Short mmCIF file of C-alpha atoms and ligand atoms in Angstrom, two decimals:
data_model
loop_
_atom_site.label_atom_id
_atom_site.label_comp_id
_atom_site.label_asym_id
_atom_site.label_seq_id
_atom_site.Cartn_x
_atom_site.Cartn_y
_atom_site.Cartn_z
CA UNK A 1 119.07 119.39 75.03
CA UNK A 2 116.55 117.60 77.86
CA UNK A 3 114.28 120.86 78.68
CA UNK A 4 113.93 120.16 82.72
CA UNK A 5 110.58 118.69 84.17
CA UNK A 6 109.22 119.24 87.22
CA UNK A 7 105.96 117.25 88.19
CA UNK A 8 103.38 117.26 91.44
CA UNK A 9 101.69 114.05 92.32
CA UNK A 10 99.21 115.23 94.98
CA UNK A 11 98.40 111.48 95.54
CA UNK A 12 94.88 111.25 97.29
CA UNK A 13 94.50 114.50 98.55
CA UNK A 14 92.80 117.91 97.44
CA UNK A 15 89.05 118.42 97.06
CA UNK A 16 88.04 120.17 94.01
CA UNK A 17 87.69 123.44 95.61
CA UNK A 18 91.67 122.77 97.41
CA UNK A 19 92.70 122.17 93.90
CA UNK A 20 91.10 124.98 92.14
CA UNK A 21 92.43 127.90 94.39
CA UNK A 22 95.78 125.80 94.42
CA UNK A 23 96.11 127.00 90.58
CA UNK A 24 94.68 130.63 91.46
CA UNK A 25 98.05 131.05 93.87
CA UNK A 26 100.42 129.01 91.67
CA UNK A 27 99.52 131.23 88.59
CA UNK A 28 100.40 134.41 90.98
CA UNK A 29 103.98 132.89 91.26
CA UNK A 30 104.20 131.07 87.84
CA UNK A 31 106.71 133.57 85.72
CA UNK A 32 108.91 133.13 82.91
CA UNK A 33 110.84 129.59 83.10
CA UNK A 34 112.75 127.40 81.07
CA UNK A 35 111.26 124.41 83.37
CA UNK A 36 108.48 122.51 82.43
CA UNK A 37 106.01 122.08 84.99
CA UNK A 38 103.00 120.14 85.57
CA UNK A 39 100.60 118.76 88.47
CA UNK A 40 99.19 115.12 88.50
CA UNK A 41 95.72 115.10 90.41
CA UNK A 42 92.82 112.76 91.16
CA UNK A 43 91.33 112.17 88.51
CA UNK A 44 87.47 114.35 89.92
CA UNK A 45 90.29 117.62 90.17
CA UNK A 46 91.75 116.97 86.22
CA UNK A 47 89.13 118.50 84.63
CA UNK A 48 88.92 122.04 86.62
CA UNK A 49 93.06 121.99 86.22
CA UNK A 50 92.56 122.08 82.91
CA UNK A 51 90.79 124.73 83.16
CA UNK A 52 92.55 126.79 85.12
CA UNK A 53 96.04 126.23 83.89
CA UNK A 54 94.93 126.83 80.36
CA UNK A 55 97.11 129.06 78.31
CA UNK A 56 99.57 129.18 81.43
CA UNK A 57 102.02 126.15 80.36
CA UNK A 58 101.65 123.96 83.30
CA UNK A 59 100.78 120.99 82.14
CA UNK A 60 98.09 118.45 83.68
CA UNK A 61 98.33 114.84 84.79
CA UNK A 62 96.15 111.94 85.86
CA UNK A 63 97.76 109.14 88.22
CA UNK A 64 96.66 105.88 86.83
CA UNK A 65 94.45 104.91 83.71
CA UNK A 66 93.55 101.42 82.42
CA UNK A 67 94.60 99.99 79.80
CA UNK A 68 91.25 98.98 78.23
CA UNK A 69 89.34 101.47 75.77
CA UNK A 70 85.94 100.67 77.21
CA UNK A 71 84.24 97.97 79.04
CA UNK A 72 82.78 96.11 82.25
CA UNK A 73 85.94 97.32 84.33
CA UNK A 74 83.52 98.56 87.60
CA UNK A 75 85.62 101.94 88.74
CA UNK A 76 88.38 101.87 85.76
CA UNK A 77 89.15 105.01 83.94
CA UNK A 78 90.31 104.40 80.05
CA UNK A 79 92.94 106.38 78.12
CA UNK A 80 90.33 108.10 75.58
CA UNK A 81 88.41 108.80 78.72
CA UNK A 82 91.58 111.35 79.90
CA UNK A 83 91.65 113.00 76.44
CA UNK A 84 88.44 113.92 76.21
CA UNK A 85 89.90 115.67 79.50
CA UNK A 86 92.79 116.93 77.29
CA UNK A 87 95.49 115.84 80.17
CA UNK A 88 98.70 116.01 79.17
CA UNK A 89 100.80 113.09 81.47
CA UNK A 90 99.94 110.03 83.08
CA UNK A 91 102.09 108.79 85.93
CA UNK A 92 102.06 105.08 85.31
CA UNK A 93 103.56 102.03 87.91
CA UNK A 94 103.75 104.46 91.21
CA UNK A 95 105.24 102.61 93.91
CA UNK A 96 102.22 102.80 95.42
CA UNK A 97 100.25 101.58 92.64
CA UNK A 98 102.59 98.92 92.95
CA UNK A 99 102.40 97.69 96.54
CA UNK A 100 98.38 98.72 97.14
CA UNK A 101 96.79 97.95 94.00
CA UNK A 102 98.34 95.10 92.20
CA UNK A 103 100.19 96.69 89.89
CA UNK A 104 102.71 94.59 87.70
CA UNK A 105 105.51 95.38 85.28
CA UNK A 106 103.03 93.42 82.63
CA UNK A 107 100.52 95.53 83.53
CA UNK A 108 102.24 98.91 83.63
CA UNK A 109 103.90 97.77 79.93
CA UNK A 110 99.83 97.52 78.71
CA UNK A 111 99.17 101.10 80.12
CA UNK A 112 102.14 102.42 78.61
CA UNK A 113 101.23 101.17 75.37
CA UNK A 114 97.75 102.06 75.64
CA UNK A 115 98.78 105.83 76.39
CA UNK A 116 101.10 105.94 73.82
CA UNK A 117 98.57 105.56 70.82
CA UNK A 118 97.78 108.88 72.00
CA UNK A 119 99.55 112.48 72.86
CA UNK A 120 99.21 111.84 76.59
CA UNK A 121 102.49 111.26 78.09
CA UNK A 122 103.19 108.54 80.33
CA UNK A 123 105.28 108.94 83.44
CA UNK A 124 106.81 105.73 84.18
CA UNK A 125 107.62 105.39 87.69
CA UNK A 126 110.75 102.82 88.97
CA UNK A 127 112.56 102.33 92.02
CA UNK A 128 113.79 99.85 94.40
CA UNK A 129 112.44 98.85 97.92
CA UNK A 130 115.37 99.33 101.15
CA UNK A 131 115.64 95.32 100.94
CA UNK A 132 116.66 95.58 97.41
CA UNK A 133 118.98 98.04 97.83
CA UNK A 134 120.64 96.28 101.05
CA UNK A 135 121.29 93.57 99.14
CA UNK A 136 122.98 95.68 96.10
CA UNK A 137 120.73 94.72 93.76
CA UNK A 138 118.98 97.92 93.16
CA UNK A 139 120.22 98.32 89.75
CA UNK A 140 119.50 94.85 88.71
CA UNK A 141 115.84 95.93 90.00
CA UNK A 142 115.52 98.92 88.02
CA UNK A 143 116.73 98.21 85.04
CA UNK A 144 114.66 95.20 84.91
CA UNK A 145 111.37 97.37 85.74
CA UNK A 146 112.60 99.74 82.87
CA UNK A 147 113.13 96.57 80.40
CA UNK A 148 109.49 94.96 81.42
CA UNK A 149 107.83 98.78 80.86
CA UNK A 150 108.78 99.44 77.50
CA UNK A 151 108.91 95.79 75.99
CA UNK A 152 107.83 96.21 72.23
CA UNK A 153 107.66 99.92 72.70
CA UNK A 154 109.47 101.52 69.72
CA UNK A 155 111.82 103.97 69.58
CA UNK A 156 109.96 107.17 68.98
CA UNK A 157 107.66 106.24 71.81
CA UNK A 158 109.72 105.69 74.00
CA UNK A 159 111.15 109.23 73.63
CA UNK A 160 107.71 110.24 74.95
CA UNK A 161 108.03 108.69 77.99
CA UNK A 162 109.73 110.50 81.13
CA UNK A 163 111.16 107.74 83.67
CA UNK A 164 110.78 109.06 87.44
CA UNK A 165 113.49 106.91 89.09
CA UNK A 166 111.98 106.89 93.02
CA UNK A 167 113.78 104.83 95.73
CA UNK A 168 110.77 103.20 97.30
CA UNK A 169 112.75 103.89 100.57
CA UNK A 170 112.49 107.80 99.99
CA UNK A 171 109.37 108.42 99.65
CA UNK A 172 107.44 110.35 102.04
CA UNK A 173 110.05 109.36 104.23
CA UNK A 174 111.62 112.54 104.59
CA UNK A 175 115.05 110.29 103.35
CA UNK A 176 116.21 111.46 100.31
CA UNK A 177 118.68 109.43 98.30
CA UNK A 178 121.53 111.43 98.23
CA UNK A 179 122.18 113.69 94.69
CA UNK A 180 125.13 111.39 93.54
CA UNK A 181 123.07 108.06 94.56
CA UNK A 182 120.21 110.02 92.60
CA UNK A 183 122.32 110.23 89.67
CA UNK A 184 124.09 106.63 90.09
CA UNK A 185 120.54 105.12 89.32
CA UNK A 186 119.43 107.80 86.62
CA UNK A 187 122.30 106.99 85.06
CA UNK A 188 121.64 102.86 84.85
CA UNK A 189 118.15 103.94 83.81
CA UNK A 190 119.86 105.74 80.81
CA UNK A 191 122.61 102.72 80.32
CA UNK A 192 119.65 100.48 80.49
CA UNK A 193 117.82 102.84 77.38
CA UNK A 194 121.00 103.00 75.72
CA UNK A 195 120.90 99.20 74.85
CA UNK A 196 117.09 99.26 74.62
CA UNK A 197 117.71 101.43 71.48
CA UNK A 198 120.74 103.78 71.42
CA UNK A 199 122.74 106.53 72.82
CA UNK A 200 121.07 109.30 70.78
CA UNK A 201 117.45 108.09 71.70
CA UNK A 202 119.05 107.48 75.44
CA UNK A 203 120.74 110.86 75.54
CA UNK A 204 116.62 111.83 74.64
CA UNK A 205 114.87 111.14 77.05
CA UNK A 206 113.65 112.73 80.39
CA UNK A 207 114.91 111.03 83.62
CA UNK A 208 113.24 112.16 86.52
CA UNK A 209 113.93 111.73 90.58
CA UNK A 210 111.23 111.23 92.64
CA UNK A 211 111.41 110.62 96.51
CA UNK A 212 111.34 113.82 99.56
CA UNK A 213 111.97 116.61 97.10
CA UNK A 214 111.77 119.77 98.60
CA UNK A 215 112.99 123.07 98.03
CA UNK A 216 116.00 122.51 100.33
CA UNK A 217 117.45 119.92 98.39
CA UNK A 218 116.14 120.84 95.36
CA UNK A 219 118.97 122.70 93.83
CA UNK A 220 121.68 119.81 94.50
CA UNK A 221 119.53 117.08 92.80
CA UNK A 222 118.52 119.32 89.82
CA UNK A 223 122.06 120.35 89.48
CA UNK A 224 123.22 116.67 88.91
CA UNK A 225 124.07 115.71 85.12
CA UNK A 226 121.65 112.47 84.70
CA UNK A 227 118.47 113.87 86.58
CA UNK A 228 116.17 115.89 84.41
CA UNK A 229 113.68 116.99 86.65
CA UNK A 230 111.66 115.99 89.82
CA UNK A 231 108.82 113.96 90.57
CA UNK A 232 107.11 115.96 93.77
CA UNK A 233 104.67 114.46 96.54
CA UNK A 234 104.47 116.20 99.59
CA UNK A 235 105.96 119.69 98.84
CA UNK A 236 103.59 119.57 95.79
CA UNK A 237 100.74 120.19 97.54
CA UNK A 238 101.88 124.01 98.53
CA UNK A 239 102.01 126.44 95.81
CA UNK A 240 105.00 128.72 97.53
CA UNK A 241 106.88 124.83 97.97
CA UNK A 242 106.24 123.30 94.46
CA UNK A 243 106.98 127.28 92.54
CA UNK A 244 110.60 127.09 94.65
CA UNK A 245 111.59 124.00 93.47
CA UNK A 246 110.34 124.87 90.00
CA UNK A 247 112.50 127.96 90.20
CA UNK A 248 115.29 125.48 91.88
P1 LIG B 301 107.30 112.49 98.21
O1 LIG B 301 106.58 111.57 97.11
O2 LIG B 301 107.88 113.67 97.48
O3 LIG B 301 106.20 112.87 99.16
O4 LIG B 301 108.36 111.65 98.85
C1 LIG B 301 107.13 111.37 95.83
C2 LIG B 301 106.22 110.50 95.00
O5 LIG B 301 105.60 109.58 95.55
O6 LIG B 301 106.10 110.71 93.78
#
C-alpha cells in the first residue's frame, strides 16, 4: 500500500514571517488524514517550519543541497547541514534547477546519493520539455533521467526516494497534462523501476505528479492508479489551496 504524498514547493517566495503565519493557518485546517503532507521552503524559512509543524505530521523540505559534506563551495548548503535542521525531504533535479542552475543528471545522481546516507528523503524531480514531447520521445526522456538518478543506488534506497514526474511544459503554465497522460508517464517511471530492480520494489515506491495542480483538478489526478501524490507550486503557497488538495 503507497500511503499518498502531497508536497508544496514554494520556490523563491515567502519571507520568514509569510512562512511562519503560513503554518499558523495551515495547522487551523490540518485534521485527521491518511495523506502525507509536507512543504519544501527556502532554505532561511526551514528552520522556523520545523518549528512550527512539530508534532503536527507535516513534514519539511529543503529545495536543493550539495552534494559535498563541507568545503570551499561559496553559497552551497551540505546534506549534514539540513539535518542539523532535522528536514525531512529534499526535492532534488527541479526543472528549474535544471535549466537555471546547471543542474545535470550526474549531478542530481551525487545529491541523491549524498542524501541517502542519511534519513532525509530525496524528491527526485523528472519530466520532459514540449520539444521532447512533440517529437514522442518523452518517455525515452524520462526514463533515461530516472536511469542516470539512481545509477548505483541500491534497492532499499531507492524505496526512499519519491519520483515527482513534472512535464516541463506544465509548470506554472496553468497546462496541466491531462490525468491519463499523468498516469501514461508515472507508469514508464514505474516500468522503468521495475527493471532497475523489480516489481515488488517498483510496486514500492512513491510516484508523484507535479505541474498546475490545483484543487480543481486535484481529485482526477489523485484518483488515477500510477500517481501517488502531487508535487504543488503555485497553489502551495495558500493554506485554504494546498489543505483542499490535501483533502482532494
Ligand atoms: P506549479 O509548479 O504547480 O506552479 O506548476 C510545480 C513545480 O514546479 O513543482
Amino acid at each position: 500500500m503507497r500511503i499518498p504524498f502531497i508536497a508544496g514547493n514554494w520556490k523563491m517566495y515567502k519571507t520568514t514571517a509569510e512562512a511562519h503565519h503560513f503554518a499558523e493557518e495551515l495547522k487551523t485546517m490540518y485534521g485527521e488524514t491518511d495523506v502525507r503532507a509536507a512543504i519544501c521552503a527556502p532554505f532561511t524559512q526551514l528552520e522556523t517550519l520545523v518549528r512550527d509543524f512539530a508534532g503536527t505530521g507535516i513534514g519539511v523540505g529543503a529545495q536543493n543541497v550539495y552534494f559535498e559534506k563541507e568545503g570551499a563551495f561559496t553559497g552551497e548548503i551540505s546534506v549534514p547541514m539540513l539535518e542539523e535542521i532535522g528536514v525531512d525531504y529534499c526535492i532534488v533535479g527541479h526543472s528549474e534547477r535544471r535549466q537555471y542552475f546547471n543542474e545535470t543528471d550526474e549531478t542530481v545522481n551525487r545529491k541523491l546519493k549524498a542524501l541517502l546516507e542519511t534519513k532525509i528523503r530525496p524528491i527526485l524531480c523528472v519530466g520532459e520539455v514540449l520539444e521532447q514531447r512533440d517529437a514522442g520521445k518523452e518517455k525515452e526522456v524520462v526514463s533515461g533521467q530516472v536511469r542516470a538518478a539512481l545509477e548505483g543506488i541500491t534497492a532499499e534506497q531507492a524505496e526512499r526516494v519519491v519520483i515527482a514526474y513534472e512535464p516541463v511544459w506544465a509548470i506554472g503554465t496553468g497546462k496541466t497534462a491531462t490525468p491519463q497522460q499523468a498516469n501514461e508517464m508515472c507508469g514508464c517511471i514505474r516500468d522503468t523501476l521495475e527493471e532497475l530492480f523489480d516489481d515488488a520494489v517498483a510496486d514500492r515506491i512513491i510516484i508523484q505528479y507535479g505541474g498546475s495542480v490545483k484543487p480543481e483538478n486535484a481529485t482526477d489526478i489523485m484518483n488515477m492508479e500510477e500517481i501517488d501524490g502531487a508535487l504543488v507550486g503555485g497553489a502551495s503557497l495558500d493554506p485554504a489551496k494546498f489543505s483542499e488538495i490535501i483533502n482532494f
